[in-house]
Amino acid sequence: MLFVSVCRSSLLVVLLCFAAATCAITVRIQGLGEVVGSETLTARTQQRVHQFLNIPYAEAPTGARRFRAPVPIAPWTAAKDVSLPGRPCPQPGITDQLPPGDITPAIEDCLSLSVYTKNVTANHPVMVYIHGGSFYLGKAADHPPNYLLERDVTLVAVQYRLGALGFLSTLSSTIPGNAGMLDVVLALKWVQDHIADFGGDARRVTVFGQSAGAAAVSALLYSPVVPSSYFGQVILQSGGSTSSWAIDPNPVENAKEIAKFAGCDVARPLEDVEQCLQELPVLNLLRALDLHSQDRMMNQGVNNIGGCGMVVGGPSGFLPADPIHVMRSGQVRKDVRMMAGATKHDGTFMVTVLYDMLAAMELINGKQSNQYDLIDTANRLFGIDEHSGALAGYEIESLFTEQQLESGNFTQLMAGVIDIAGTIVIKAPVLRDVQNNARYSEKETYLYSFDYQGEHTRFGYGANTSHYPFLGGAHHSDDNIYLFPYPEHVTRLNTADTLMSEIMVDLWTSFAIDGVPKSSRGVPAWPKVNGPTGPYLHINNPFSIGTNYYDEYAVSAHDRSAANLIKTLSASVIAMLSLLLVILSFYRV
């Protein structure tokens, strides 16, 4: 059967539906052209979702356009087939696995977005997702709609340039920096101009992201190039723009070092180095960034890695001032509604980096190095290189017992190190955004801690974790398990996890729909933040309300359940844990 419906002057929808076959839908995007999508079903109620998986919003950023601001896509004539996922932006683990014949300049043509809608003639609130991955990894296809589209929202997942292609900067017009962020801004403009053709309401846009995606969303709040009309609500999941890893403090120096790793002659004038970088094969650029990142991580920490962080200043215009300076000035948006938080054990993913580094240096079992150097080393690796020892002193007083420090045993010190990582890398930056919004915005701010530990985890992200003497806990990005059915092995949820997913979908989508995160499935009323410490919602089974978010800075060390993060290795370890729990009972917050 053929159904043709002209729904508005700018929209022609053609549904080609055949018995026992997938329904194809064609949408005419006003001012651009036609796209032909496909369909999927929601996970629980089997509602039909129209999906458009590879809609270009910018011209290919290749050749002279490499490193530069995106150029809006030009109109096209023939209908574009967008029924399959788009090409991921170049990144390690994907691009370097392609057959040699596929690695051409065309693989940089990746600036597309995916739109998911149940009704192209509706006027649903819009949720725009910015993926995480350290500004280095990720793709739109990793965030399918099958959970969120149980509710009446339109979902958009954006791809943006990653790594050096998106974030390298010499602070010049040739390589200005922040190209990936300008990609996101252009995608948001595309949403304003065209989402109505897919049944979305451009006046009700919530931008949300996780990890680097959350840092990107945060940065949008402090950038003068982002009109306030582009969105009115944000959700920050485990990331903020004041994170030490989010801003490159030495972009020109780092760009030269990456160029050196790529084989460019950095002794020549900067213009020659820039030309070399522009002409590099993409794999050479990826490898050079990898080498630079490994060297900087080992010797300076996450806050000094170039090519995968935003830059302040320069001709891009995206961040004329550091976000923290904008916050301190009070010259911030006062019309944003915010929901933000972190996972309970957000630090475990960074402690794997610390553990592997110390193991490679044969220092894991070094009693003296653990006694005297471990905390400073952790601080430096996670982004704070403080020489006086004052910060380490406060951390030791708050997170470790005298017996733990004297033992020099990494396993005994581990819970506190997890808290240091989680606080520096994730939780403190998130709280900065929350405090700023609660202080200045006329709209509500909501804060959470995701504490739930279900059957599945993203600890290790598919890599072997058996050698670590700790578990992931409520790990970084575990919250997304319940919002997006990805990867495949975490899509089969047991009964308890299914309920948590349904609640998470309730909270996220209700916030997008009417600005109030809520669920009728046993969740207490979520109070808005009314001061610098909360209150905040513990997302767990059962749910509860916390009053002082600073408690989350020491949650692993002071929580009696912290022992659940430590693997049982031997009878002696069991005995040690028993003693440790007795000690911790006197220090519990």
Coordinates of C-alpha atoms in Angstrom, one line a residue:
M1 CA 0.0 0.0 0.0
L2 CA 1.1 3.6 -0.6
F3 CA 0.1 6.4 1.7
V4 CA 0.9 10.0 0.7
S5 CA 0.2 12.8 3.2
V6 CA 1.0 16.5 2.7
C7 CA 1.1 17.6 6.3
R8 CA 2.4 21.2 5.9
S9 CA 3.8 23.2 3.1
S10 CA 7.4 22.2 4.0
L11 CA 6.8 18.5 4.5
L12 CA 6.0 15.7 2.2
V13 CA 5.9 12.3 3.9
V14 CA 5.7 9.2 1.8
L15 CA 5.2 5.9 3.6
L16 CA 6.0 2.7 1.7
C17 CA 4.6 -0.1 3.9
F18 CA 4.5 -3.7 2.8
A19 CA 3.2 -6.6 4.7
A20 CA 6.0 -8.3 6.7
A21 CA 8.4 -5.7 5.5
T22 CA 10.1 -2.6 7.1
C23 CA 8.4 0.7 6.6
A24 CA 10.5 3.3 4.7
I25 CA 9.7 6.9 5.2
T26 CA 10.7 9.9 3.1
V27 CA 10.9 13.3 4.7
R28 CA 11.5 16.5 2.7
I29 CA 13.7 18.8 4.7
Q30 CA 12.8 22.4 3.9
G31 CA 15.6 24.1 2.1
L32 CA 17.8 21.0 1.8
G33 CA 16.2 18.0 0.1
E34 CA 14.6 14.6 0.8
V35 CA 15.9 11.9 3.1
V36 CA 14.8 8.3 3.2
G37 CA 14.9 6.6 6.6
S38 CA 14.1 3.3 8.1
E39 CA 12.3 2.1 11.2
T40 CA 12.9 0.4 14.5
L41 CA 10.8 -0.5 17.5
T42 CA 10.9 0.7 21.1
A43 CA 12.2 -2.0 23.4
R44 CA 9.3 -2.5 25.7
T45 CA 6.0 -1.5 24.0
Q46 CA 7.1 -2.1 20.4
Q47 CA 6.2 1.4 19.2
R48 CA 7.3 2.2 15.7
V49 CA 10.2 4.7 15.5
H50 CA 11.2 6.3 12.3
Q51 CA 15.0 6.7 12.2
F52 CA 17.2 8.8 9.9
L53 CA 20.7 7.7 10.7
N54 CA 23.1 9.7 8.5
I55 CA 21.8 13.2 7.8
P56 CA 24.7 15.5 6.8
Y57 CA 24.6 18.9 8.4
A58 CA 28.0 20.1 7.1
E59 CA 30.1 19.8 4.0
A60 CA 33.0 17.4 4.2
P61 CA 35.7 18.9 6.4
T62 CA 38.5 17.7 4.1
G63 CA 41.3 19.3 2.3
A64 CA 41.5 23.0 3.1
R65 CA 38.6 22.6 5.5
R66 CA 40.5 20.3 7.8
F67 CA 40.8 21.8 11.3
R68 CA 38.5 24.7 10.4
A69 CA 34.9 25.7 11.2
P70 CA 32.3 23.6 9.5
V71 CA 30.5 24.8 6.4
P72 CA 26.7 24.2 6.4
I73 CA 25.6 21.5 4.0
A74 CA 24.3 22.6 0.6
P75 CA 20.9 21.5 -0.7
W76 CA 20.8 18.3 -2.7
T77 CA 18.5 17.1 -5.5
A78 CA 18.2 13.3 -5.3
A79 CA 16.7 11.8 -2.2
K80 CA 19.5 10.6 0.3
D81 CA 19.3 7.2 1.7
V82 CA 19.8 7.6 5.5
S83 CA 18.6 4.2 6.6
L84 CA 22.0 3.0 7.7
P85 CA 24.4 4.5 10.3
G86 CA 26.8 7.2 9.2
R87 CA 30.5 6.9 8.9
P88 CA 32.1 7.5 12.4
C89 CA 34.5 10.4 12.6
P90 CA 38.2 9.1 12.4
Q91 CA 39.3 7.6 15.7
P92 CA 41.6 4.8 17.0
G93 CA 40.0 1.4 17.2
I94 CA 37.8 2.0 14.1
T95 CA 39.7 4.0 11.5
D96 CA 42.9 2.0 11.9
Q97 CA 41.0 -1.2 11.5
L98 CA 39.8 -0.4 8.0
P99 CA 41.2 -2.0 4.9
P100 CA 44.0 0.1 3.5
G101 CA 41.9 0.8 0.3
D102 CA 39.2 2.4 2.5
I103 CA 41.5 4.9 4.1
T104 CA 41.0 7.9 1.9
P105 CA 40.4 11.6 2.6
A106 CA 36.7 10.8 2.4
I107 CA 36.7 9.1 5.8
E108 CA 36.9 12.6 7.3
D109 CA 33.5 13.3 5.8
C110 CA 31.6 12.3 9.0
L111 CA 29.6 15.4 10.1
S112 CA 26.1 13.9 10.3
L113 CA 23.4 13.5 12.8
S114 CA 20.7 10.9 13.5
V115 CA 17.1 11.8 14.1
Y116 CA 14.6 9.4 15.8
T117 CA 10.9 10.2 15.9
K118 CA 7.6 8.4 16.3
N119 CA 5.5 10.9 14.4
V120 CA 6.9 13.3 11.8
T121 CA 3.8 15.5 12.1
A122 CA 3.9 15.9 15.9
N123 CA 5.4 18.7 18.0
H124 CA 7.4 16.7 20.5
P125 CA 10.1 18.1 22.8
V126 CA 13.6 17.5 21.4
M127 CA 16.5 15.8 23.2
V128 CA 19.9 16.4 21.5
Y129 CA 22.6 14.0 22.6
I130 CA 26.3 14.8 22.5
H131 CA 28.4 11.6 22.9
G132 CA 31.4 11.2 25.2
G133 CA 34.7 9.5 24.6
S134 CA 37.4 12.0 25.8
F135 CA 36.8 14.1 22.7
Y136 CA 38.7 11.3 21.1
L137 CA 36.2 8.4 20.5
G138 CA 32.5 7.8 20.0
K139 CA 29.8 7.9 17.4
A140 CA 26.1 8.5 17.0
A141 CA 25.2 4.9 16.4
D142 CA 26.2 4.0 19.9
H143 CA 23.1 5.8 21.2
P144 CA 20.0 4.2 19.8
P145 CA 16.5 5.4 20.7
N146 CA 14.8 2.2 21.8
Y147 CA 14.5 3.1 25.5
L148 CA 14.0 6.9 25.3
L149 CA 11.4 6.8 22.5
E150 CA 9.1 4.9 24.8
R151 CA 8.1 8.5 25.7
D152 CA 6.9 11.2 23.3
V153 CA 10.2 12.9 22.5
T154 CA 12.3 13.4 19.4
L155 CA 15.9 12.3 19.8
V156 CA 18.9 13.7 17.9
A157 CA 22.4 12.2 18.2
V158 CA 25.2 14.3 16.8
Q159 CA 28.6 13.3 15.4
Y160 CA 31.4 15.8 15.6
R161 CA 35.1 15.8 14.7
L162 CA 37.3 14.1 17.3
G163 CA 40.9 14.1 18.4
A164 CA 43.3 16.3 16.5
L165 CA 40.8 16.8 13.6
G166 CA 38.4 18.4 16.0
F167 CA 40.5 20.0 18.7
L168 CA 44.1 20.6 17.5
S169 CA 44.9 24.3 17.6
T170 CA 47.8 26.6 16.8
L171 CA 45.5 29.6 17.7
S172 CA 45.8 30.8 14.1
S173 CA 43.3 31.1 11.3
T174 CA 44.8 27.9 9.7
I175 CA 44.2 25.7 12.8
P176 CA 42.0 27.8 15.1
G177 CA 40.9 25.1 17.5
N178 CA 37.4 24.1 18.8
A179 CA 36.4 22.8 15.4
G180 CA 34.5 19.9 17.0
M181 CA 32.6 22.3 19.3
L182 CA 31.7 24.5 16.3
D183 CA 30.4 21.3 14.7
V184 CA 28.1 20.9 17.7
V185 CA 26.9 24.5 17.4
L186 CA 26.1 24.0 13.7
A187 CA 24.2 20.8 14.5
L188 CA 22.2 22.8 17.0
K189 CA 21.4 25.4 14.4
W190 CA 20.3 22.6 12.1
V191 CA 17.9 21.4 14.8
Q192 CA 16.4 24.9 15.0
D193 CA 16.0 25.1 11.3
H194 CA 14.8 21.6 10.5
I195 CA 13.6 19.5 13.4
A196 CA 10.0 20.6 12.8
D197 CA 10.1 18.5 9.6
F198 CA 10.6 15.4 11.8
G199 CA 7.9 16.2 14.4
G200 CA 10.2 18.1 16.9
D201 CA 9.5 21.3 18.6
A202 CA 12.5 23.6 18.2
R203 CA 11.3 25.8 21.0
R204 CA 11.7 22.9 23.5
V205 CA 15.2 21.6 23.2
T206 CA 17.2 19.8 25.9
V207 CA 20.9 19.2 25.1
F208 CA 22.4 16.3 27.1
G209 CA 25.7 14.5 27.1
Q210 CA 27.9 12.2 29.1
S211 CA 31.6 12.6 30.1
A212 CA 33.2 14.7 27.3
G213 CA 29.7 15.2 25.9
A214 CA 28.7 16.7 29.2
A215 CA 31.8 18.9 29.2
A216 CA 30.8 20.0 25.7
V217 CA 27.2 20.8 26.8
S218 CA 28.6 22.7 29.8
A219 CA 30.9 24.8 27.5
L220 CA 27.9 25.7 25.3
L221 CA 26.6 27.6 28.3
Y222 CA 29.6 29.9 28.5
S223 CA 30.2 30.5 24.8
P224 CA 29.1 33.8 23.1
V225 CA 28.7 32.1 19.8
V226 CA 25.7 30.0 21.0
P227 CA 22.4 31.8 20.8
S228 CA 20.2 31.2 23.9
S229 CA 17.4 30.2 21.5
Y230 CA 19.2 27.0 20.6
F231 CA 18.2 25.3 23.9
G232 CA 16.7 26.0 27.2
Q233 CA 17.6 22.9 29.2
V234 CA 20.7 20.8 29.7
I235 CA 21.6 17.4 31.3
L236 CA 25.2 16.9 32.4
Q237 CA 26.2 13.3 33.0
S238 CA 29.6 13.0 34.6
G239 CA 31.3 15.9 33.0
G240 CA 31.8 19.7 33.1
S241 CA 33.8 22.3 31.2
T242 CA 35.9 23.1 34.3
S243 CA 37.3 19.5 34.2
S244 CA 41.1 19.6 33.9
W245 CA 41.0 17.4 30.8
A246 CA 38.4 19.5 29.0
I247 CA 40.7 22.5 28.2
D248 CA 44.1 22.4 26.5
P249 CA 46.3 24.8 28.5
N250 CA 49.1 24.8 26.0
P251 CA 47.6 24.3 22.5
V252 CA 50.5 25.6 20.4
E253 CA 53.1 23.7 22.2
N254 CA 51.0 20.5 22.1
A255 CA 50.2 21.0 18.4
K256 CA 54.0 21.2 17.7
E257 CA 54.7 18.0 19.7
I258 CA 51.9 16.1 17.9
A259 CA 53.4 17.4 14.6
K260 CA 56.8 16.2 15.7
F261 CA 55.5 12.7 16.4
A262 CA 53.9 12.7 13.0
G263 CA 57.2 13.5 11.3
C264 CA 56.8 17.2 10.6
D265 CA 59.8 19.4 10.9
V266 CA 58.8 21.6 13.9
A267 CA 62.0 23.7 13.6
R268 CA 60.5 25.3 10.5
P269 CA 58.1 28.3 10.7
L270 CA 54.7 27.7 12.2
E271 CA 53.0 28.1 8.8
D272 CA 55.1 25.2 7.4
V273 CA 54.2 23.0 10.4
E274 CA 50.5 23.8 9.9
Q275 CA 50.8 22.9 6.2
C276 CA 52.4 19.6 7.2
L277 CA 49.5 18.9 9.6
Q278 CA 46.9 19.7 7.0
E279 CA 48.5 17.4 4.5
L280 CA 49.1 14.4 6.8
P281 CA 47.3 11.1 6.1
V282 CA 44.6 10.7 8.7
L283 CA 46.2 7.5 10.2
N284 CA 49.5 9.4 10.7
L285 CA 47.6 12.1 12.6
L286 CA 45.8 9.5 14.8
R287 CA 49.1 7.7 15.6
A288 CA 50.8 11.0 16.4
L289 CA 48.1 12.0 18.8
D290 CA 48.3 8.5 20.5
L291 CA 52.0 8.9 21.0
H292 CA 51.6 12.4 22.4
S293 CA 48.8 11.3 24.7
Q294 CA 50.7 8.4 26.1
D295 CA 53.8 10.5 26.8
R296 CA 51.8 13.4 28.4
M297 CA 49.7 11.0 30.5
M298 CA 52.8 9.3 31.9
N299 CA 54.7 12.5 32.6
Q300 CA 52.2 15.4 33.1
G301 CA 48.7 14.1 33.5
V302 CA 45.3 14.4 31.8
N303 CA 45.3 18.2 32.0
N304 CA 48.3 18.6 29.6
I305 CA 47.2 16.4 26.7
G306 CA 46.7 18.4 23.5
G307 CA 44.6 17.7 20.4
C308 CA 41.6 16.5 22.4
G309 CA 40.5 19.4 24.5
M310 CA 38.9 22.8 23.9
V311 CA 41.0 25.9 23.7
V312 CA 40.5 29.3 25.3
G313 CA 41.0 32.3 23.0
G314 CA 42.1 32.3 19.4
P315 CA 40.2 33.0 16.2
S316 CA 37.5 30.3 16.7
G317 CA 35.7 32.7 19.0
F318 CA 34.1 29.7 20.9
L319 CA 35.6 30.4 24.3
P320 CA 37.1 33.9 24.5
A321 CA 37.4 33.3 28.3
D322 CA 37.9 30.2 30.4
P323 CA 34.5 28.9 31.7
I324 CA 35.5 29.3 35.3
H325 CA 36.2 33.0 34.7
V326 CA 32.8 33.4 33.0
M327 CA 31.2 31.7 36.1
R328 CA 33.1 34.0 38.5
S329 CA 32.0 37.1 36.5
G330 CA 28.4 36.2 36.9
Q331 CA 27.9 37.0 33.2
V332 CA 26.2 33.7 32.5
R333 CA 22.8 32.6 31.1
K334 CA 20.0 33.0 33.7
D335 CA 17.4 31.1 31.7
V336 CA 18.7 27.5 31.8
R337 CA 17.1 24.6 33.6
M338 CA 19.7 22.0 34.5
M339 CA 19.9 18.4 35.6
A340 CA 23.4 17.1 36.5
G341 CA 25.3 14.4 38.4
A342 CA 27.9 11.7 38.4
T343 CA 28.1 8.0 39.1
K344 CA 29.0 7.0 42.6
H345 CA 32.3 5.4 41.7
D346 CA 33.1 7.6 38.7
G347 CA 36.8 7.4 39.6
T348 CA 37.4 3.7 39.0
F349 CA 37.9 4.2 35.2
M350 CA 40.8 6.6 35.9
V351 CA 42.3 4.4 38.6
T352 CA 42.8 1.7 35.9
V353 CA 45.1 4.1 34.1
L354 CA 47.0 4.8 37.3
Y355 CA 47.3 1.1 38.2
D356 CA 48.6 0.2 34.7
M357 CA 51.1 3.0 34.8
L358 CA 52.4 2.0 38.2
A359 CA 52.5 -1.6 37.2
A360 CA 54.5 -0.8 34.1
M361 CA 57.0 1.0 36.3
E362 CA 57.0 -1.9 38.9
L363 CA 55.7 0.4 41.6
I364 CA 52.4 -1.2 42.5
N365 CA 54.0 -3.1 45.4
G366 CA 56.5 -0.4 46.3
K367 CA 55.8 0.3 49.9
Q368 CA 57.8 3.5 50.2
S369 CA 56.5 4.9 46.8
N370 CA 52.9 4.2 47.9
Q371 CA 53.6 5.8 51.3
Y372 CA 55.3 9.0 50.0
D373 CA 54.4 9.4 46.3
L374 CA 51.1 7.7 45.5
I375 CA 48.8 10.5 46.4
D376 CA 50.8 13.2 44.6
T377 CA 51.2 10.9 41.6
A378 CA 47.4 10.4 41.5
N379 CA 46.7 14.1 41.8
R380 CA 49.1 14.9 39.0
L381 CA 47.8 12.1 36.7
F382 CA 44.2 13.2 37.3
G383 CA 44.9 16.9 36.6
I384 CA 46.3 18.7 39.6
D385 CA 50.1 19.1 40.0
E386 CA 50.3 20.8 43.4
H387 CA 53.9 20.9 44.7
S388 CA 53.5 21.9 48.4
G389 CA 51.7 18.8 49.5
A390 CA 48.9 20.8 51.0
L391 CA 46.2 19.1 48.8
A392 CA 47.6 15.7 49.5
G393 CA 47.6 16.4 53.2
Y394 CA 43.9 17.3 53.1
E395 CA 43.2 14.2 51.1
I396 CA 45.1 11.9 53.4
E397 CA 43.3 13.4 56.4
S398 CA 39.9 12.9 54.8
L399 CA 40.3 9.6 52.9
F400 CA 42.9 7.4 54.6
T401 CA 43.6 6.0 58.0
E402 CA 47.0 6.2 59.5
Q403 CA 47.2 2.4 59.3
Q404 CA 46.4 2.4 55.6
L405 CA 49.1 5.0 54.8
E406 CA 51.7 3.2 57.0
S407 CA 51.0 -0.1 55.2
G408 CA 52.1 1.3 51.8
N409 CA 49.7 -1.3 50.3
F410 CA 48.0 -0.2 47.1
T411 CA 44.9 -2.3 47.7
Q412 CA 44.4 -0.8 51.2
L413 CA 44.8 2.7 49.7
M414 CA 42.7 2.1 46.7
A415 CA 39.3 3.2 47.9
G416 CA 40.6 6.7 48.7
V417 CA 42.4 6.9 45.4
I418 CA 39.2 6.1 43.6
D419 CA 37.6 9.0 45.5
I420 CA 40.5 11.3 44.5
A421 CA 40.0 10.4 40.8
G422 CA 36.3 10.7 40.9
T423 CA 36.4 14.1 42.6
I424 CA 39.1 15.7 40.5
V425 CA 38.1 14.3 37.2
I426 CA 34.3 14.3 37.4
K427 CA 32.4 15.3 40.5
A428 CA 33.9 18.6 41.4
P429 CA 33.5 20.0 37.9
V430 CA 29.9 18.8 37.8
L431 CA 29.2 20.5 41.1
R432 CA 30.8 23.7 39.7
D433 CA 28.2 23.9 37.0
V434 CA 25.4 23.0 39.4
Q435 CA 26.4 25.7 41.9
N436 CA 26.7 28.3 39.1
N437 CA 23.3 27.5 37.7
A438 CA 21.6 27.3 41.1
R439 CA 23.1 30.7 42.0
Y440 CA 22.3 32.6 38.8
S441 CA 19.6 30.9 36.8
E442 CA 16.0 31.8 37.3
K443 CA 15.1 28.2 36.4
E444 CA 15.5 25.0 38.5
T445 CA 18.6 23.0 39.0
Y446 CA 18.5 19.3 39.9
L447 CA 21.5 17.2 41.1
Y448 CA 21.9 13.4 41.4
S449 CA 24.3 10.6 42.3
F450 CA 23.9 7.5 40.2
D451 CA 24.6 4.7 42.8
Y452 CA 22.9 1.7 41.2
Q453 CA 24.9 -1.4 40.4
G454 CA 23.1 -3.7 38.1
E455 CA 24.0 -7.0 36.4
H456 CA 26.1 -5.2 33.7
T457 CA 28.9 -2.7 33.8
R458 CA 31.1 -0.8 31.4
F459 CA 34.1 -1.2 33.6
G460 CA 37.0 -1.9 31.2
Y461 CA 34.9 -1.0 28.2
G462 CA 35.3 -4.6 26.9
A463 CA 38.9 -5.0 27.8
N464 CA 40.2 -7.5 30.3
T465 CA 39.9 -6.3 33.9
S466 CA 40.9 -9.4 35.8
H467 CA 44.3 -8.1 36.8
Y468 CA 42.9 -5.1 38.7
P469 CA 42.5 -5.7 42.4
F470 CA 39.2 -3.7 42.4
L471 CA 35.8 -3.7 40.6
G472 CA 34.2 -0.8 38.8
G473 CA 31.3 -0.2 41.2
A474 CA 28.8 2.3 39.9
H475 CA 31.2 3.0 37.1
H476 CA 31.7 5.9 34.7
S477 CA 29.0 5.7 32.0
D478 CA 27.1 2.9 33.7
D479 CA 24.1 5.3 33.8
N480 CA 23.9 5.1 30.0
I481 CA 23.3 1.4 30.2
Y482 CA 19.7 2.3 31.3
L483 CA 19.2 5.0 28.7
F484 CA 20.6 3.5 25.5
P485 CA 20.6 -0.2 24.6
Y486 CA 24.3 -0.4 23.7
P487 CA 26.6 -2.3 23.4
E488 CA 24.8 -5.5 22.5
H489 CA 25.9 -7.5 25.6
V490 CA 24.2 -5.1 28.0
T491 CA 20.8 -5.0 26.2
R492 CA 19.4 -8.0 27.9
L493 CA 18.3 -6.6 31.2
N494 CA 17.1 -8.6 34.1
T495 CA 13.9 -7.6 36.0
A496 CA 15.5 -5.2 38.4
D497 CA 17.7 -3.6 35.7
T498 CA 14.6 -3.2 33.4
L499 CA 12.8 -1.3 36.2
M500 CA 15.8 0.9 36.7
S501 CA 15.9 1.6 33.0
E502 CA 12.2 2.5 33.0
I503 CA 12.8 4.9 35.9
M504 CA 15.8 6.5 34.2
V505 CA 13.8 7.0 31.0
D506 CA 11.0 8.5 33.1
L507 CA 13.4 11.0 34.8
W508 CA 15.3 12.0 31.7
T509 CA 12.3 12.4 29.4
S510 CA 10.0 14.0 31.9
F511 CA 12.7 16.7 32.4
A512 CA 12.8 17.2 28.7
I513 CA 9.0 17.3 28.4
D514 CA 8.0 19.7 31.2
G515 CA 11.2 20.5 33.1
V516 CA 10.4 18.4 36.2
P517 CA 12.3 15.0 36.5
K518 CA 9.9 12.5 38.0
S519 CA 8.7 8.9 38.0
S520 CA 5.7 7.2 39.5
R521 CA 7.8 4.0 40.1
G522 CA 8.8 4.5 43.7
V523 CA 10.9 7.6 43.3
P524 CA 10.5 10.4 45.9
A525 CA 9.9 14.0 44.7
W526 CA 13.2 15.2 43.5
P527 CA 13.9 18.5 45.3
K528 CA 15.6 21.3 43.4
V529 CA 19.1 22.5 44.5
N530 CA 18.7 25.4 46.9
G531 CA 22.3 25.8 48.1
P532 CA 25.9 25.0 47.4
T533 CA 25.6 21.4 48.6
G534 CA 22.2 20.1 47.4
P535 CA 19.8 18.6 48.0
Y536 CA 20.3 15.8 45.5
L537 CA 18.8 12.5 44.5
H538 CA 20.4 9.1 45.0
I539 CA 19.5 7.0 42.0
N540 CA 19.5 3.5 43.5
N541 CA 17.2 0.8 44.7
P542 CA 15.8 2.3 46.9
F543 CA 16.0 5.9 45.9
S544 CA 16.7 8.5 48.6
I545 CA 17.5 12.2 49.1
G546 CA 21.0 13.4 50.1
T547 CA 21.7 16.8 51.6
N548 CA 25.4 17.4 51.2
Y549 CA 26.9 16.5 47.8
Y550 CA 30.4 16.8 49.2
D551 CA 29.8 13.5 50.9
E552 CA 30.2 12.0 47.4
Y553 CA 33.8 13.2 47.3
A554 CA 34.7 10.5 50.0
V555 CA 32.0 7.9 49.3
S556 CA 34.3 5.0 48.5
A557 CA 36.6 5.5 51.5
H558 CA 33.9 6.3 54.0
D559 CA 31.1 4.0 52.8
R560 CA 31.1 0.6 54.5
S561 CA 30.2 -1.0 51.2
A562 CA 33.5 0.3 49.8
A563 CA 34.9 -3.3 50.4
N564 CA 32.6 -4.4 47.5
L565 CA 35.0 -2.7 45.1
I566 CA 37.9 -4.8 46.3
K567 CA 38.4 -8.3 44.8
T568 CA 38.9 -11.1 47.3
L569 CA 42.5 -12.2 46.5
S570 CA 43.5 -14.4 49.5
A571 CA 42.7 -15.2 53.1
S572 CA 45.2 -12.5 54.2
V573 CA 43.3 -9.9 52.2
I574 CA 40.0 -11.0 53.8
A575 CA 41.6 -10.5 57.2
M576 CA 42.9 -7.1 56.2
L577 CA 39.4 -6.1 55.0
S578 CA 37.8 -7.1 58.2
L579 CA 40.2 -4.9 60.1
L580 CA 39.7 -2.1 57.6
L581 CA 35.9 -2.2 58.0
V582 CA 36.3 -1.8 61.7
I583 CA 38.5 1.2 61.2
L584 CA 36.2 2.7 58.6
S585 CA 33.2 2.5 61.0
F586 CA 34.8 5.2 63.1
Y587 CA 35.3 7.5 60.1
R588 CA 32.0 7.0 58.3
V589 CA 30.4 10.2 57.1

